[in-house]
mmCIF file of C-alpha atoms in Angstrom:
data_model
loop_
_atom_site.group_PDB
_atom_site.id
_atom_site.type_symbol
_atom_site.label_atom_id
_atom_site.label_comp_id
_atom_site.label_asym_id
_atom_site.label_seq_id
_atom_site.Cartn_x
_atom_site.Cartn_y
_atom_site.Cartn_z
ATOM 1 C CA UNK A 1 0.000 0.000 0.000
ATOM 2 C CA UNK A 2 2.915 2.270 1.112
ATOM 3 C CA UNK A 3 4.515 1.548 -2.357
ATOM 4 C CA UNK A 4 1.406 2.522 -4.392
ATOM 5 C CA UNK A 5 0.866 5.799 -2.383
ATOM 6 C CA UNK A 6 4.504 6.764 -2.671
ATOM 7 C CA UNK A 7 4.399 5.732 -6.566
ATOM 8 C CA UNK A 8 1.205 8.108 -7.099
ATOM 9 C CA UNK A 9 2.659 10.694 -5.061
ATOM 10 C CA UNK A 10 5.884 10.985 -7.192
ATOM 11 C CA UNK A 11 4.285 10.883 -10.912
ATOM 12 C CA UNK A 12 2.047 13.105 -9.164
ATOM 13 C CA UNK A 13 3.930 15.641 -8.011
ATOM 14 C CA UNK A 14 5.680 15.138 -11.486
ATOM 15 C CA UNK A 15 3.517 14.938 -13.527
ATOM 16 C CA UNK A 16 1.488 18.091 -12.333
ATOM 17 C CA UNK A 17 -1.159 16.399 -11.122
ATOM 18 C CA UNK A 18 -3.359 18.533 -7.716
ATOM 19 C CA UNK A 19 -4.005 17.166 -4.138
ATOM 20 C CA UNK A 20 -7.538 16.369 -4.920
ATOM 21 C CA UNK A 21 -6.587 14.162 -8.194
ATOM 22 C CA UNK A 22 -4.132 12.514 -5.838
ATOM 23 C CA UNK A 23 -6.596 12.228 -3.378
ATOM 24 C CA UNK A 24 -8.891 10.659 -6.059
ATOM 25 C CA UNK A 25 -6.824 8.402 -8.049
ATOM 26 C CA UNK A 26 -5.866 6.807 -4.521
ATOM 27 C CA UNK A 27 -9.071 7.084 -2.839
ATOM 28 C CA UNK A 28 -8.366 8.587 0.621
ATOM 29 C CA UNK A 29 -9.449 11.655 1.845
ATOM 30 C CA UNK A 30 -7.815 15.533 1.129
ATOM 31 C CA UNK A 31 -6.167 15.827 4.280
ATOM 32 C CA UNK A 32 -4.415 12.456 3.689
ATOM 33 C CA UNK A 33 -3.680 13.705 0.504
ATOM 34 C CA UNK A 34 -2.037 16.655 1.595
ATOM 35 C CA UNK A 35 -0.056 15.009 4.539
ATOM 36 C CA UNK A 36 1.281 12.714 1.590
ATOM 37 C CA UNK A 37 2.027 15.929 -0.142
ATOM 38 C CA UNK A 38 3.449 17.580 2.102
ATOM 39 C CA UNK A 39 5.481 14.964 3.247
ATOM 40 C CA UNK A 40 7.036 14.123 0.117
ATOM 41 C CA UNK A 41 8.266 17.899 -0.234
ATOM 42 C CA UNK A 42 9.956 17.572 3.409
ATOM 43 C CA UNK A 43 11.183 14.675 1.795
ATOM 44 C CA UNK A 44 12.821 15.793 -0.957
ATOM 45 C CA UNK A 45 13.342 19.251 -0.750
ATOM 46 C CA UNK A 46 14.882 19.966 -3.610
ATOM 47 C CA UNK A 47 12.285 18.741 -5.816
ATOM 48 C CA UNK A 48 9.972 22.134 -4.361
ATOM 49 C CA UNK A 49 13.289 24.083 -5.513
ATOM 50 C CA UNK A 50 13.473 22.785 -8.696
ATOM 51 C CA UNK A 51 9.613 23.468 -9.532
ATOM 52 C CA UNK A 52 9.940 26.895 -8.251
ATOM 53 C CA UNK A 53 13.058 27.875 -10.682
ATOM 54 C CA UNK A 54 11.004 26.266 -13.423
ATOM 55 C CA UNK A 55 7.796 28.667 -12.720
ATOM 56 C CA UNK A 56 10.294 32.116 -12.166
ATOM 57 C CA UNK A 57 11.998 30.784 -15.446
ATOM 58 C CA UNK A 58 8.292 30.876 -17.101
ATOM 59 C CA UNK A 59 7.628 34.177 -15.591
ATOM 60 C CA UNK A 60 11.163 35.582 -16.848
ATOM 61 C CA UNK A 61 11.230 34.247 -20.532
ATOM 62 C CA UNK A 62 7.519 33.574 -21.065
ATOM 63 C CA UNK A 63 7.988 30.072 -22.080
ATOM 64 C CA UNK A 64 10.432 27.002 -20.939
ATOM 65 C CA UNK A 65 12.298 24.629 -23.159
ATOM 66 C CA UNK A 66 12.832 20.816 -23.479
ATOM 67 C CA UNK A 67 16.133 19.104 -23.222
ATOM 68 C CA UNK A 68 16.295 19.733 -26.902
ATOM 69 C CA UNK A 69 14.653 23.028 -27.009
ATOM 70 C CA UNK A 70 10.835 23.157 -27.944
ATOM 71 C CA UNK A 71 9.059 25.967 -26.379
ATOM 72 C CA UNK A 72 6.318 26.204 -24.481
ATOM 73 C CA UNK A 73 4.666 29.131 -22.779
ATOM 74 C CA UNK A 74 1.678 28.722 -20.275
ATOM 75 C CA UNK A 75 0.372 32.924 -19.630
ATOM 76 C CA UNK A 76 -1.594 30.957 -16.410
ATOM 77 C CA UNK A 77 1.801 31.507 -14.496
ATOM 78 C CA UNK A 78 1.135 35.167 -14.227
ATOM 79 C CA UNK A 79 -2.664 34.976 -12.616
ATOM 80 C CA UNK A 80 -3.298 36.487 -9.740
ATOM 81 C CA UNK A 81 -5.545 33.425 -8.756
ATOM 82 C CA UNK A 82 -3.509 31.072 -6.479
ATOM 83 C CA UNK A 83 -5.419 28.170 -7.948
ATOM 84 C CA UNK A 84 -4.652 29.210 -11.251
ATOM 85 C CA UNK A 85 -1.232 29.718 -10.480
ATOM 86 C CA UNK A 86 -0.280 26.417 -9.601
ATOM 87 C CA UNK A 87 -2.047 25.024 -11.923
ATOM 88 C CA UNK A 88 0.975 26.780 -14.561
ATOM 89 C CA UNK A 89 3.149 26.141 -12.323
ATOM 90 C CA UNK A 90 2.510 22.137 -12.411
ATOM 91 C CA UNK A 91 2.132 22.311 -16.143
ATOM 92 C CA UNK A 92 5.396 24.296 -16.618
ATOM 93 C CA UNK A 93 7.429 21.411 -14.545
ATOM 94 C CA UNK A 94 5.401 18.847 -16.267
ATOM 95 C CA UNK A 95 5.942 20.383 -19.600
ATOM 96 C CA UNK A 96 9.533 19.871 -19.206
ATOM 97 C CA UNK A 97 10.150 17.008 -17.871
ATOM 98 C CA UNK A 98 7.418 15.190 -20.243
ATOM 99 C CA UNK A 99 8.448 17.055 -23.058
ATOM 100 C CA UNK A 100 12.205 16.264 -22.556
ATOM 101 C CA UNK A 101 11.415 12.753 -22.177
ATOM 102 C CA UNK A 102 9.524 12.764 -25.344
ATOM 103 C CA UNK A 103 12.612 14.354 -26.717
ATOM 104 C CA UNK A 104 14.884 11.538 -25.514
ATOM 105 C CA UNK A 105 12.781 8.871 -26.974
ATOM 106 C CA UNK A 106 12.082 10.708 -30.449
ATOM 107 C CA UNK A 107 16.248 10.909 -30.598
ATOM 108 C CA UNK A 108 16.767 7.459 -29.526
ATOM 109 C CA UNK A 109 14.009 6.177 -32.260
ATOM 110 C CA UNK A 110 15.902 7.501 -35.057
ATOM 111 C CA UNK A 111 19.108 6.658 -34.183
ATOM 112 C CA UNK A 112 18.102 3.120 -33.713
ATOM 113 C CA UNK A 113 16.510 3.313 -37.099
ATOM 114 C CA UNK A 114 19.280 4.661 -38.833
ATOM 115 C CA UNK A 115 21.980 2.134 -37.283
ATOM 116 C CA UNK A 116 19.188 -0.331 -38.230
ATOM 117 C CA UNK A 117 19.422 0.649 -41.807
ATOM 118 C CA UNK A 118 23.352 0.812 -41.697
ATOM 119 C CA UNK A 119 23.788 -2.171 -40.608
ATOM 120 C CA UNK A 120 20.780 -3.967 -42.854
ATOM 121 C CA UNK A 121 19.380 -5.581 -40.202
ATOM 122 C CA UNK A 122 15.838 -7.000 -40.684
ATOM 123 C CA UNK A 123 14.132 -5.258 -37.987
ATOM 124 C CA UNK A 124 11.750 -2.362 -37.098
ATOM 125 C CA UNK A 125 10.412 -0.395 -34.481
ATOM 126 C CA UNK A 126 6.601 -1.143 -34.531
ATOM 127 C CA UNK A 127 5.408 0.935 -31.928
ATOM 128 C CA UNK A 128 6.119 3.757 -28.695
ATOM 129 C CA UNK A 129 4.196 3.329 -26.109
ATOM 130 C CA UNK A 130 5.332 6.146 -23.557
ATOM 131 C CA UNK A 131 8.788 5.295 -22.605
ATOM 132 C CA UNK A 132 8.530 1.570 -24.272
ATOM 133 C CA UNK A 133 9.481 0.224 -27.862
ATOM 134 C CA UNK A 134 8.625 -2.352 -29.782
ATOM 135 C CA UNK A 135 10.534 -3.756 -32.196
ATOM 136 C CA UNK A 136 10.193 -6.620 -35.142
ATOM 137 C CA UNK A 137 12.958 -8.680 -35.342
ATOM 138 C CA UNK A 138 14.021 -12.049 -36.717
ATOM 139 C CA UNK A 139 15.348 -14.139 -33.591
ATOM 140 C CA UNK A 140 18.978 -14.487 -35.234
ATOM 141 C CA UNK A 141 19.674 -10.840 -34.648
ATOM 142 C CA UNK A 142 17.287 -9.908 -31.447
ATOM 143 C CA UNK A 143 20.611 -9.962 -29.228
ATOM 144 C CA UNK A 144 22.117 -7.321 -31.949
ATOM 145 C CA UNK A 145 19.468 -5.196 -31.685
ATOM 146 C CA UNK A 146 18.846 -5.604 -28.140
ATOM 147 C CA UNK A 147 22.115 -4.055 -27.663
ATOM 148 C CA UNK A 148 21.923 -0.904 -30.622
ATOM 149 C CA UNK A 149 17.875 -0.141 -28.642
ATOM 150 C CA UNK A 150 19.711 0.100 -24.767
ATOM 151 C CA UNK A 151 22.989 2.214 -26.306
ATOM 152 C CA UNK A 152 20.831 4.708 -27.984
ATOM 153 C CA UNK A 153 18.031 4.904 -25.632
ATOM 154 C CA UNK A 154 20.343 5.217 -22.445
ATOM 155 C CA UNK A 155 22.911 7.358 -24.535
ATOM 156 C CA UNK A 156 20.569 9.314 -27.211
ATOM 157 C CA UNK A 157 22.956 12.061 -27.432
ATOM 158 C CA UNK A 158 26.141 12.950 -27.905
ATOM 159 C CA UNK A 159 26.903 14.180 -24.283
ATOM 160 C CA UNK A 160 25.637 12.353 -21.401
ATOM 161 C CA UNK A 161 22.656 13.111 -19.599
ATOM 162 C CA UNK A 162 22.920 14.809 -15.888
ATOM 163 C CA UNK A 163 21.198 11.545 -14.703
ATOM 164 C CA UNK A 164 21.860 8.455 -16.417
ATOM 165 C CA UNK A 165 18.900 6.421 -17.772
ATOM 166 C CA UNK A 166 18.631 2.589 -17.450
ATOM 167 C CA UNK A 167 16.766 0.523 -19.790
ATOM 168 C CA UNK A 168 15.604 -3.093 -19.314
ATOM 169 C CA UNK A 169 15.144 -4.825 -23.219
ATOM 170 C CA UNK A 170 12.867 -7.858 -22.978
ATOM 171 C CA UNK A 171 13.232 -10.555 -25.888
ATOM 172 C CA UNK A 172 9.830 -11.874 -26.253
ATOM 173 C CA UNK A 173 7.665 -13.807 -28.767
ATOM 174 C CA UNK A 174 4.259 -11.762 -27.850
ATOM 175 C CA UNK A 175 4.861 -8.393 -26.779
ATOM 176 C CA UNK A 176 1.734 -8.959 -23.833
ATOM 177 C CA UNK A 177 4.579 -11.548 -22.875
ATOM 178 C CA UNK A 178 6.433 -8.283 -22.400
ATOM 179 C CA UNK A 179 4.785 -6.999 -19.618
#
């Protein structure tokens, strides 16, 4: 139970989502929901940081940018209306974080397709589902590309990433056998 509230909490938080969503999507009450909130700030106190710098950058420039640099500008961030307020303020963090993770994966995807093609291997990327490929491949070279899908989705650009990213490939007949 702990694990679910924690896990709901963080994409929460995250992903921009308010007190009373959280409180819905893990059916307790508001208060609980904001002890669990609040909590998780106390926490990790630099994740509150972080989310502020992202709404004073949104305030300064208008807009905030991707890991790769796509724009986006949310004019809530300047209402006067608290509730309106943080509403920008959780899309602006989620707008980066989702957006730069789209990013990551849209690199990765054509990298892996072009080494792919160099290479003339008989395989191709079927389907994204959020952070997830899946990939057609003839069994002879599923180790091959196994190994080209982690390298470019761990390493999709030329410099590192702050945080390094892990990926987990699963060879499977069925991709429900996937899962």
């Amino acid at each position: 139970v702990e694990r679910v509230f924690a896990k709901t909490t963080n994409f929460g938080v995250i992903y921009g989502m308010s007190v009373p969503a959280i409180a819905e999507r893990l059916k307790i009450d508001k208060k609980e929901a904001i002890r669990f909130y609040n909590r998780y700030f106390e926490t990790f106190p630099g994740i509150g940081v972080y989310m502020d710098e992202c709404a004073q950058t949104m305030a300064d420039k208008g807009y905030v940018k991707t890991i790769i640099g796509r724009r986006r500008r949310i004019p809530e961030i300047y209402s006067q209306q608290q509730s309106i307020f943080q509403r920008a303020k959780r899309q602006t963090v989620n707008s980066i974080i989702q957006g730069s993770a789209s990013d990551i994966l849209k690199v990765a995807m054509v990298n892996i397709n072009q080494e792919l093609r160099d290479k003339n291997l008989d395989a191709n990327i079927l389907s994204q589902i959020h952070d997830e490929l899946v990939i057609e491949v003839l069994e002879s070279y599923a180790e091959e590309v196994v190994e080209i899908t982690k390298r470019h989705m761990e390493h999709p650009f030329k410099d590192d990433l702050k945080v390094p990213l892990v990926v987990n490939p699963i060879i499977c007949n069925i991709w429900s056998e996937g899962k």
